[in-house]
Amino acid sequence: MENIKKQYPFTAIVGQDNMKKALLLNIINPSIGGVLIRGEKGTAKSTAVRALADLLPERKEISGCKFHCNPDEISECCDECVGLIESGDVTEHKGKMKVVDLPVSATEDRVVGTLDIEHAIKMGEKKFESGILAEANRNILYIDEVNLLDDHVVDILLDSAAMGVNTIEREGISYTHPARFVLVGTMNPEEGDLRPQLLDRFGLVVEVMGERETEKRVEVIKRRLEYEDNPEKFVEKYIQDNNRLNERIMKAKSLLSKVEYTDKILEIVARLSIELEVDGHRADITMVKTAVTNAAFNGRTKVMKEDLLEAAELVLPHRMRRRPFEEGVLDFERVKQIIG
Protein backbone atom coordinates (compact mmCIF):
# COMPACT_ATOMS: atom_id res chain seq x y z
CA MET A 1 0.00 0.00 0.00
CA GLU A 2 2.91 2.34 0.73
CA ASN A 3 4.17 2.17 -2.86
CA ILE A 4 0.71 3.01 -4.21
CA LYS A 5 0.42 5.91 -1.78
CA LYS A 6 3.70 7.42 -3.01
CA GLN A 7 2.82 7.07 -6.70
CA TYR A 8 2.80 10.37 -8.57
CA PRO A 9 -0.87 11.45 -8.65
CA PHE A 10 -2.75 11.19 -11.94
CA THR A 11 -4.39 14.58 -11.40
CA ALA A 12 -0.98 16.23 -10.88
CA ILE A 13 0.14 15.49 -14.45
CA VAL A 14 0.34 18.75 -16.42
CA GLY A 15 -1.28 18.80 -19.87
CA GLN A 16 -1.33 15.59 -21.98
CA ASP A 17 -5.13 15.76 -21.97
CA ASN A 18 -5.67 13.27 -24.80
CA MET A 19 -3.45 10.68 -23.12
CA LYS A 20 -5.26 11.04 -19.81
CA LYS A 21 -8.67 10.95 -21.48
CA ALA A 22 -7.82 7.79 -23.46
CA LEU A 23 -6.71 5.99 -20.29
CA LEU A 24 -9.80 7.06 -18.33
CA LEU A 25 -12.21 6.05 -21.10
CA ASN A 26 -10.66 2.56 -21.13
CA ILE A 27 -11.12 2.22 -17.36
CA ILE A 28 -14.77 3.16 -17.71
CA ASN A 29 -15.32 0.88 -20.72
CA PRO A 30 -12.66 -1.85 -21.17
CA SER A 31 -14.38 -3.04 -24.38
CA ILE A 32 -12.91 -0.01 -26.19
CA GLY A 33 -9.83 -2.15 -26.69
CA GLY A 34 -6.99 -0.47 -24.84
CA VAL A 35 -4.67 2.36 -25.80
CA LEU A 36 -1.23 2.78 -27.32
CA ILE A 37 0.67 5.88 -26.19
CA ARG A 38 3.41 6.95 -28.59
CA GLY A 39 5.83 9.76 -27.90
CA GLU A 40 9.29 11.00 -27.12
CA LYS A 41 10.97 9.98 -23.88
CA GLY A 42 10.20 11.97 -20.75
CA THR A 43 6.60 12.84 -21.59
CA ALA A 44 4.92 11.17 -18.58
CA LYS A 45 3.73 8.09 -20.51
CA SER A 46 4.73 5.56 -17.85
CA THR A 47 3.92 7.97 -15.04
CA ALA A 48 0.33 8.34 -16.26
CA VAL A 49 -0.24 4.59 -16.59
CA ARG A 50 1.18 3.78 -13.15
CA ALA A 51 -0.72 6.69 -11.60
CA LEU A 52 -3.97 4.96 -12.60
CA ALA A 53 -3.49 2.61 -9.63
CA ASP A 54 -5.09 5.15 -7.29
CA LEU A 55 -8.11 5.62 -9.58
CA LEU A 56 -8.95 2.01 -10.38
CA PRO A 57 -12.36 0.92 -9.07
CA GLU A 58 -13.17 -1.89 -6.66
CA ARG A 59 -15.10 -4.86 -8.00
CA LYS A 60 -16.55 -8.19 -6.88
CA GLU A 61 -14.22 -11.21 -7.05
CA ILE A 62 -14.76 -14.90 -6.33
CA SER A 63 -12.62 -15.79 -3.34
CA GLY A 64 -9.64 -18.04 -4.07
CA CYS A 65 -9.79 -17.58 -7.85
CA LYS A 66 -6.45 -16.80 -9.50
CA PHE A 67 -8.33 -15.13 -12.38
CA HIS A 68 -10.35 -12.74 -10.15
CA CYS A 69 -13.62 -13.98 -11.72
CA ASN A 70 -16.78 -11.90 -11.38
CA PRO A 71 -19.57 -13.82 -9.57
CA ASP A 72 -22.19 -11.78 -11.47
CA GLU A 73 -20.87 -12.76 -14.93
CA ILE A 74 -20.88 -16.56 -15.18
CA SER A 75 -20.21 -16.39 -18.94
CA GLU A 76 -16.85 -14.74 -18.24
CA CYS A 77 -15.79 -17.10 -15.44
CA CYS A 78 -13.24 -19.90 -15.46
CA ASP A 79 -14.52 -23.52 -15.37
CA GLU A 80 -13.84 -23.87 -11.64
CA CYS A 81 -15.85 -20.75 -10.78
CA VAL A 82 -18.71 -21.79 -13.08
CA GLY A 83 -18.94 -25.02 -11.05
CA LEU A 84 -18.95 -23.08 -7.76
CA ILE A 85 -21.67 -20.69 -8.96
CA GLU A 86 -23.87 -23.51 -10.28
CA SER A 87 -23.52 -25.46 -7.03
CA GLY A 88 -24.25 -22.35 -4.96
CA ASP A 89 -20.98 -22.81 -3.09
CA VAL A 90 -19.39 -19.52 -4.05
CA THR A 91 -17.94 -16.91 -1.70
CA GLU A 92 -16.98 -13.44 -2.84
CA HIS A 93 -15.03 -10.42 -1.68
CA LYS A 94 -14.15 -6.91 -2.85
CA GLY A 95 -10.94 -6.60 -4.83
CA LYS A 96 -9.29 -3.67 -6.57
CA MET A 97 -8.44 -3.44 -10.23
CA LYS A 98 -4.66 -3.11 -10.66
CA VAL A 99 -1.90 -2.47 -13.20
CA VAL A 100 -0.01 -5.64 -14.19
CA ASP A 101 3.38 -5.15 -15.84
CA LEU A 102 4.60 -7.26 -18.73
CA PRO A 103 8.39 -7.01 -19.15
CA VAL A 104 9.81 -6.69 -22.68
CA SER A 105 11.96 -9.76 -21.95
CA ALA A 106 8.93 -11.97 -21.09
CA THR A 107 8.90 -15.41 -22.73
CA GLU A 108 5.80 -17.08 -24.17
CA ASP A 109 5.55 -19.46 -21.19
CA ARG A 110 5.78 -16.55 -18.74
CA VAL A 111 2.96 -14.77 -20.59
CA VAL A 112 0.49 -17.61 -21.24
CA GLY A 113 1.40 -19.97 -18.39
CA THR A 114 2.40 -23.64 -18.53
CA LEU A 115 0.79 -27.07 -18.30
CA ASP A 116 2.41 -29.83 -16.26
CA ILE A 117 2.28 -32.69 -18.78
CA GLU A 118 3.83 -35.24 -16.41
CA HIS A 119 1.21 -34.50 -13.76
CA ALA A 120 -1.57 -34.82 -16.36
CA ILE A 121 -0.31 -38.22 -17.49
CA LYS A 122 0.26 -39.60 -13.98
CA MET A 123 -2.77 -38.14 -12.22
CA GLY A 124 -5.23 -37.78 -15.11
CA GLU A 125 -5.92 -34.13 -14.29
CA LYS A 126 -4.74 -30.81 -15.65
CA LYS A 127 -2.27 -28.78 -13.62
CA PHE A 128 -1.90 -25.21 -14.82
CA GLU A 129 0.81 -22.82 -13.68
CA SER A 130 -0.63 -19.38 -14.35
CA GLY A 131 1.19 -16.68 -16.30
CA ILE A 132 0.89 -12.94 -16.74
CA LEU A 133 -2.37 -13.24 -18.72
CA ALA A 134 -4.03 -14.98 -15.78
CA GLU A 135 -2.98 -12.20 -13.43
CA ALA A 136 -4.10 -9.58 -15.95
CA ASN A 137 -7.71 -10.83 -16.22
CA ARG A 138 -10.05 -7.96 -15.28
CA ASN A 139 -7.01 -5.70 -14.78
CA ILE A 140 -4.83 -3.34 -16.82
CA LEU A 141 -2.00 -5.08 -18.67
CA TYR A 142 0.79 -2.57 -19.15
CA ILE A 143 3.65 -3.02 -21.63
CA ASP A 144 6.35 -0.38 -21.66
CA GLU A 145 8.30 -0.26 -24.95
CA VAL A 146 5.69 -2.52 -26.56
CA ASN A 147 7.39 -2.02 -29.94
CA LEU A 148 10.43 -3.93 -28.61
CA LEU A 149 8.37 -6.95 -27.54
CA ASP A 150 8.84 -10.18 -29.48
CA ASP A 151 6.36 -10.29 -32.38
CA HIS A 152 5.11 -13.75 -31.40
CA VAL A 153 4.33 -12.60 -27.84
CA VAL A 154 2.55 -9.50 -29.21
CA ASP A 155 0.39 -11.73 -31.43
CA ILE A 156 -0.59 -13.86 -28.41
CA LEU A 157 -1.45 -10.77 -26.36
CA LEU A 158 -3.58 -9.16 -29.02
CA ASP A 159 -5.41 -12.41 -29.81
CA SER A 160 -6.20 -12.82 -26.11
CA ALA A 161 -7.33 -9.19 -25.90
CA ALA A 162 -9.66 -9.72 -28.87
CA MET A 163 -11.08 -13.11 -27.77
CA GLY A 164 -11.13 -12.56 -24.02
CA VAL A 165 -9.56 -15.98 -23.34
CA ASN A 166 -6.11 -17.53 -23.17
CA THR A 167 -5.65 -21.08 -24.47
CA ILE A 168 -2.56 -23.17 -23.73
CA GLU A 169 -1.98 -26.35 -25.73
CA ARG A 170 0.80 -28.83 -24.99
CA GLU A 171 1.14 -32.44 -26.17
CA GLY A 172 -2.55 -32.75 -27.03
CA ILE A 173 -3.67 -31.27 -23.71
CA SER A 174 -5.32 -27.86 -23.62
CA TYR A 175 -6.42 -25.44 -20.93
CA THR A 176 -8.47 -22.27 -21.35
CA HIS A 177 -9.05 -19.44 -18.91
CA PRO A 178 -10.58 -15.94 -19.15
CA ALA A 179 -8.17 -13.18 -20.16
CA ARG A 180 -10.12 -9.94 -20.40
CA PHE A 181 -7.89 -6.96 -19.75
CA VAL A 182 -7.31 -3.36 -20.74
CA LEU A 183 -4.18 -3.44 -22.91
CA VAL A 184 -2.02 -0.34 -22.48
CA GLY A 185 1.22 0.05 -24.39
CA THR A 186 3.77 2.85 -24.40
CA MET A 187 6.56 3.36 -26.89
CA ASN A 188 9.04 5.79 -28.40
CA PRO A 189 8.62 5.74 -32.22
CA GLU A 190 12.32 6.59 -32.59
CA GLU A 191 13.06 3.02 -31.44
CA GLY A 192 10.91 1.40 -34.14
CA ASP A 193 7.18 1.12 -34.84
CA LEU A 194 4.59 -1.63 -34.55
CA ARG A 195 3.39 -3.59 -37.57
CA PRO A 196 0.23 -1.94 -39.03
CA GLN A 197 -1.96 -4.99 -38.34
CA LEU A 198 -0.93 -4.91 -34.68
CA LEU A 199 -1.34 -1.16 -34.44
CA ASP A 200 -4.95 -1.54 -35.60
CA ARG A 201 -5.74 -3.87 -32.70
CA PHE A 202 -5.30 -1.07 -30.16
CA GLY A 203 -8.65 0.67 -29.74
CA LEU A 204 -7.13 4.12 -29.25
CA VAL A 205 -3.76 5.61 -30.11
CA VAL A 206 -2.41 8.84 -28.65
CA GLU A 207 0.62 10.84 -29.76
CA VAL A 208 2.32 12.75 -26.94
CA MET A 209 5.13 15.29 -26.89
CA GLY A 210 6.76 17.58 -24.40
CA GLU A 211 4.97 20.80 -23.50
CA ARG A 212 5.82 23.71 -25.82
CA GLU A 213 4.35 26.48 -23.64
CA THR A 214 6.81 28.04 -21.18
CA GLU A 215 4.24 28.35 -18.40
CA LYS A 216 3.20 24.68 -18.59
CA ARG A 217 6.79 23.52 -18.88
CA VAL A 218 7.73 25.47 -15.76
CA GLU A 219 4.79 23.87 -13.93
CA VAL A 220 5.99 20.40 -14.95
CA ILE A 221 9.41 21.14 -13.45
CA LYS A 222 7.99 22.63 -10.23
CA ARG A 223 5.61 19.73 -9.58
CA ARG A 224 8.18 17.03 -10.27
CA LEU A 225 10.81 18.61 -8.00
CA GLU A 226 8.19 19.14 -5.28
CA TYR A 227 7.17 15.48 -5.56
CA GLU A 228 10.75 14.24 -5.35
CA ASP A 229 11.47 16.49 -2.37
CA ASN A 230 8.53 15.18 -0.30
CA PRO A 231 6.35 12.52 -2.01
CA GLU A 232 3.93 12.11 0.92
CA LYS A 233 3.21 15.82 1.21
CA PHE A 234 2.85 16.18 -2.57
CA VAL A 235 0.45 13.23 -2.85
CA GLU A 236 -1.62 14.64 0.01
CA LYS A 237 -2.20 17.85 -2.01
CA TYR A 238 -3.91 15.88 -4.79
CA ILE A 239 -5.93 13.35 -2.79
CA GLN A 240 -9.18 15.33 -3.12
CA ASP A 241 -8.67 15.82 -6.87
CA ASN A 242 -8.01 12.10 -7.29
CA ASN A 243 -11.07 11.25 -5.19
CA ARG A 244 -13.30 13.51 -7.28
CA LEU A 245 -11.98 11.91 -10.47
CA ASN A 246 -12.56 8.45 -9.02
CA GLU A 247 -16.18 9.38 -8.23
CA ARG A 248 -16.61 10.67 -11.77
CA ILE A 249 -15.27 7.37 -13.15
CA MET A 250 -17.67 5.32 -11.00
CA LYS A 251 -20.62 7.51 -12.01
CA ALA A 252 -19.69 7.12 -15.69
CA LYS A 253 -19.47 3.32 -15.33
CA SER A 254 -22.97 3.22 -13.86
CA LEU A 255 -24.25 5.53 -16.61
CA LEU A 256 -22.63 3.66 -19.50
CA SER A 257 -25.46 1.21 -20.18
CA LYS A 258 -27.99 4.06 -20.26
CA VAL A 259 -26.25 6.07 -23.00
CA GLU A 260 -28.21 6.15 -26.28
CA TYR A 261 -27.27 7.07 -29.83
CA THR A 262 -29.33 7.62 -32.97
CA ASP A 263 -29.09 6.09 -36.44
CA LYS A 264 -27.88 9.52 -37.57
CA ILE A 265 -24.84 9.13 -35.32
CA LEU A 266 -24.08 5.73 -36.88
CA GLU A 267 -24.44 7.22 -40.37
CA ILE A 268 -21.92 9.94 -39.53
CA VAL A 269 -19.47 7.33 -38.20
CA ALA A 270 -19.82 5.29 -41.41
CA ARG A 271 -19.32 8.39 -43.57
CA LEU A 272 -16.21 9.35 -41.64
CA SER A 273 -14.61 5.96 -42.24
CA ILE A 274 -15.58 5.87 -45.93
CA GLU A 275 -14.51 9.41 -46.80
CA LEU A 276 -11.26 9.17 -44.83
CA GLU A 277 -10.50 5.78 -46.45
CA VAL A 278 -10.28 3.83 -43.20
CA ASP A 279 -9.83 0.10 -43.74
CA GLY A 280 -12.20 -2.44 -42.16
CA HIS A 281 -15.00 -1.92 -39.67
CA ARG A 282 -13.08 -2.00 -36.37
CA ALA A 283 -12.66 1.78 -36.43
CA ASP A 284 -16.42 2.36 -36.80
CA ILE A 285 -17.33 0.13 -33.87
CA THR A 286 -14.56 1.52 -31.65
CA MET A 287 -15.59 5.09 -32.51
CA VAL A 288 -19.16 4.45 -31.36
CA LYS A 289 -17.97 2.78 -28.12
CA THR A 290 -15.60 5.68 -27.44
CA ALA A 291 -18.26 8.31 -28.13
CA VAL A 292 -20.72 6.50 -25.83
CA THR A 293 -18.09 6.32 -23.08
CA ASN A 294 -17.16 9.97 -23.54
CA ALA A 295 -20.82 10.93 -23.12
CA ALA A 296 -21.03 8.91 -19.90
CA PHE A 297 -17.81 10.50 -18.64
CA ASN A 298 -19.42 13.91 -19.19
CA GLY A 299 -22.54 12.83 -17.30
CA ARG A 300 -24.83 12.52 -20.34
CA THR A 301 -27.09 9.71 -21.55
CA LYS A 302 -27.12 10.79 -25.19
CA VAL A 303 -24.25 10.77 -27.69
CA MET A 304 -23.68 14.20 -29.24
CA LYS A 305 -21.59 15.35 -32.18
CA GLU A 306 -18.82 16.62 -29.90
CA ASP A 307 -18.47 13.07 -28.55
CA LEU A 308 -17.88 11.85 -32.09
CA LEU A 309 -15.28 14.54 -32.70
CA GLU A 310 -13.35 13.58 -29.57
CA ALA A 311 -13.66 9.88 -30.43
CA ALA A 312 -12.43 10.43 -33.99
CA GLU A 313 -9.28 12.11 -32.68
CA LEU A 314 -8.39 8.98 -30.69
CA VAL A 315 -9.66 6.24 -33.00
CA LEU A 316 -8.89 7.28 -36.59
CA PRO A 317 -5.32 8.61 -36.98
CA HIS A 318 -3.55 5.23 -36.77
CA ARG A 319 -6.10 3.61 -39.06
CA MET A 320 -5.77 6.04 -41.96
CA ARG A 321 -4.77 4.36 -45.21
CA ARG A 322 -1.15 5.32 -45.81
CA ARG A 323 0.41 5.71 -49.21
CA PRO A 324 4.16 5.06 -49.69
CA PHE A 325 6.34 7.74 -48.05
CA GLU A 326 3.30 9.42 -46.50
CA GLU A 327 2.21 9.68 -42.90
CA GLY A 328 -1.37 8.93 -41.92
CA VAL A 329 -2.49 12.37 -40.78
CA LEU A 330 -6.05 13.12 -39.75
CA ASP A 331 -7.51 16.27 -41.32
CA PHE A 332 -9.61 17.60 -38.43
CA GLU A 333 -11.22 20.31 -40.50
CA ARG A 334 -12.55 17.64 -42.83
CA VAL A 335 -13.72 15.57 -39.86
CA LYS A 336 -15.60 18.60 -38.51
CA GLN A 337 -17.25 19.14 -41.90
CA ILE A 338 -18.42 15.51 -42.10
CA ILE A 339 -19.74 15.53 -38.53
CA GLY A 340 -21.43 18.87 -39.20
Tab-separated table of C-alpha atoms in Angstrom, residues 125-264:
chain	number	residue	atom	x	y	z
A	125	GLU	CA	-5.923	-34.130	-14.292
A	126	LYS	CA	-4.737	-30.810	-15.652
A	127	LYS	CA	-2.266	-28.782	-13.621
A	128	PHE	CA	-1.900	-25.212	-14.824
A	129	GLU	CA	0.807	-22.821	-13.685
A	130	SER	CA	-0.626	-19.377	-14.351
A	131	GLY	CA	1.191	-16.682	-16.297
A	132	ILE	CA	0.886	-12.942	-16.741
A	133	LEU	CA	-2.368	-13.243	-18.722
A	134	ALA	CA	-4.028	-14.985	-15.781
A	135	GLU	CA	-2.983	-12.202	-13.428
A	136	ALA	CA	-4.104	-9.584	-15.955
A	137	ASN	CA	-7.706	-10.834	-16.218
A	138	ARG	CA	-10.047	-7.955	-15.285
A	139	ASN	CA	-7.011	-5.699	-14.779
A	140	ILE	CA	-4.833	-3.344	-16.824
A	141	LEU	CA	-1.996	-5.083	-18.668
A	142	TYR	CA	0.795	-2.567	-19.153
A	143	ILE	CA	3.650	-3.024	-21.628
A	144	ASP	CA	6.348	-0.377	-21.656
A	145	GLU	CA	8.297	-0.257	-24.951
A	146	VAL	CA	5.685	-2.516	-26.563
A	147	ASN	CA	7.388	-2.019	-29.936
A	148	LEU	CA	10.426	-3.928	-28.615
A	149	LEU	CA	8.366	-6.948	-27.537
A	150	ASP	CA	8.841	-10.178	-29.476
A	151	ASP	CA	6.356	-10.289	-32.377
A	152	HIS	CA	5.106	-13.745	-31.398
A	153	VAL	CA	4.326	-12.596	-27.842
A	154	VAL	CA	2.552	-9.501	-29.210
A	155	ASP	CA	0.387	-11.732	-31.430
A	156	ILE	CA	-0.591	-13.856	-28.410
A	157	LEU	CA	-1.448	-10.772	-26.363
A	158	LEU	CA	-3.583	-9.158	-29.018
A	159	ASP	CA	-5.409	-12.408	-29.809
A	160	SER	CA	-6.204	-12.824	-26.111
A	161	ALA	CA	-7.325	-9.195	-25.905
A	162	ALA	CA	-9.663	-9.722	-28.870
A	163	MET	CA	-11.076	-13.110	-27.774
A	164	GLY	CA	-11.126	-12.559	-24.020
A	165	VAL	CA	-9.565	-15.981	-23.339
A	166	ASN	CA	-6.113	-17.529	-23.171
A	167	THR	CA	-5.654	-21.080	-24.467
A	168	ILE	CA	-2.559	-23.172	-23.730
A	169	GLU	CA	-1.984	-26.350	-25.726
A	170	ARG	CA	0.804	-28.834	-24.988
A	171	GLU	CA	1.144	-32.438	-26.173
A	172	GLY	CA	-2.547	-32.752	-27.031
A	173	ILE	CA	-3.668	-31.273	-23.708
A	174	SER	CA	-5.317	-27.860	-23.625
A	175	TYR	CA	-6.424	-25.440	-20.929
A	176	THR	CA	-8.467	-22.274	-21.354
A	177	HIS	CA	-9.052	-19.441	-18.913
A	178	PRO	CA	-10.584	-15.940	-19.145
A	179	ALA	CA	-8.167	-13.179	-20.163
A	180	ARG	CA	-10.120	-9.943	-20.399
A	181	PHE	CA	-7.895	-6.962	-19.750
A	182	VAL	CA	-7.306	-3.364	-20.745
A	183	LEU	CA	-4.180	-3.441	-22.907
A	184	VAL	CA	-2.025	-0.344	-22.485
A	185	GLY	CA	1.223	0.047	-24.386
A	186	THR	CA	3.765	2.851	-24.399
A	187	MET	CA	6.556	3.355	-26.891
A	188	ASN	CA	9.039	5.792	-28.399
A	189	PRO	CA	8.621	5.743	-32.219
A	190	GLU	CA	12.322	6.588	-32.592
A	191	GLU	CA	13.059	3.023	-31.443
A	192	GLY	CA	10.906	1.401	-34.143
A	193	ASP	CA	7.181	1.120	-34.843
A	194	LEU	CA	4.590	-1.629	-34.550
A	195	ARG	CA	3.389	-3.589	-37.566
A	196	PRO	CA	0.234	-1.943	-39.033
A	197	GLN	CA	-1.963	-4.992	-38.344
A	198	LEU	CA	-0.934	-4.910	-34.677
A	199	LEU	CA	-1.344	-1.162	-34.437
A	200	ASP	CA	-4.950	-1.540	-35.604
A	201	ARG	CA	-5.740	-3.867	-32.704
A	202	PHE	CA	-5.300	-1.069	-30.163
A	203	GLY	CA	-8.653	0.667	-29.739
A	204	LEU	CA	-7.134	4.116	-29.246
A	205	VAL	CA	-3.756	5.606	-30.107
A	206	VAL	CA	-2.414	8.845	-28.649
A	207	GLU	CA	0.623	10.844	-29.762
A	208	VAL	CA	2.321	12.753	-26.939
A	209	MET	CA	5.134	15.288	-26.892
A	210	GLY	CA	6.762	17.585	-24.396
A	211	GLU	CA	4.967	20.797	-23.500
A	212	ARG	CA	5.816	23.714	-25.817
A	213	GLU	CA	4.349	26.478	-23.641
A	214	THR	CA	6.812	28.041	-21.185
A	215	GLU	CA	4.235	28.346	-18.395
A	216	LYS	CA	3.200	24.685	-18.594
A	217	ARG	CA	6.788	23.515	-18.885
A	218	VAL	CA	7.729	25.472	-15.764
A	219	GLU	CA	4.785	23.870	-13.933
A	220	VAL	CA	5.991	20.395	-14.954
A	221	ILE	CA	9.414	21.138	-13.449
A	222	LYS	CA	7.993	22.630	-10.230
A	223	ARG	CA	5.615	19.727	-9.579
A	224	ARG	CA	8.184	17.027	-10.274
A	225	LEU	CA	10.810	18.605	-8.000
A	226	GLU	CA	8.189	19.141	-5.284
A	227	TYR	CA	7.166	15.481	-5.564
A	228	GLU	CA	10.750	14.235	-5.350
A	229	ASP	CA	11.465	16.490	-2.366
A	230	ASN	CA	8.529	15.184	-0.303
A	231	PRO	CA	6.348	12.522	-2.005
A	232	GLU	CA	3.931	12.109	0.919
A	233	LYS	CA	3.210	15.815	1.206
A	234	PHE	CA	2.847	16.183	-2.568
A	235	VAL	CA	0.450	13.228	-2.854
A	236	GLU	CA	-1.616	14.644	0.009
A	237	LYS	CA	-2.203	17.847	-2.011
A	238	TYR	CA	-3.911	15.884	-4.791
A	239	ILE	CA	-5.931	13.352	-2.787
A	240	GLN	CA	-9.177	15.332	-3.116
A	241	ASP	CA	-8.673	15.823	-6.868
A	242	ASN	CA	-8.011	12.102	-7.293
A	243	ASN	CA	-11.072	11.246	-5.188
A	244	ARG	CA	-13.295	13.505	-7.282
A	245	LEU	CA	-11.984	11.915	-10.472
A	246	ASN	CA	-12.557	8.455	-9.016
A	247	GLU	CA	-16.179	9.380	-8.231
A	248	ARG	CA	-16.606	10.665	-11.774
A	249	ILE	CA	-15.273	7.365	-13.150
A	250	MET	CA	-17.668	5.324	-10.997
A	251	LYS	CA	-20.617	7.512	-12.006
A	252	ALA	CA	-19.687	7.117	-15.687
A	253	LYS	CA	-19.467	3.320	-15.330
A	254	SER	CA	-22.975	3.221	-13.862
A	255	LEU	CA	-24.247	5.531	-16.605
A	256	LEU	CA	-22.627	3.659	-19.505
A	257	SER	CA	-25.459	1.207	-20.181
A	258	LYS	CA	-27.991	4.061	-20.257
A	259	VAL	CA	-26.251	6.069	-23.002
A	260	GLU	CA	-28.209	6.149	-26.276
A	261	TYR	CA	-27.267	7.067	-29.835
A	262	THR	CA	-29.333	7.618	-32.971
A	263	ASP	CA	-29.091	6.089	-36.444
A	264	LYS	CA	-27.883	9.522	-37.569
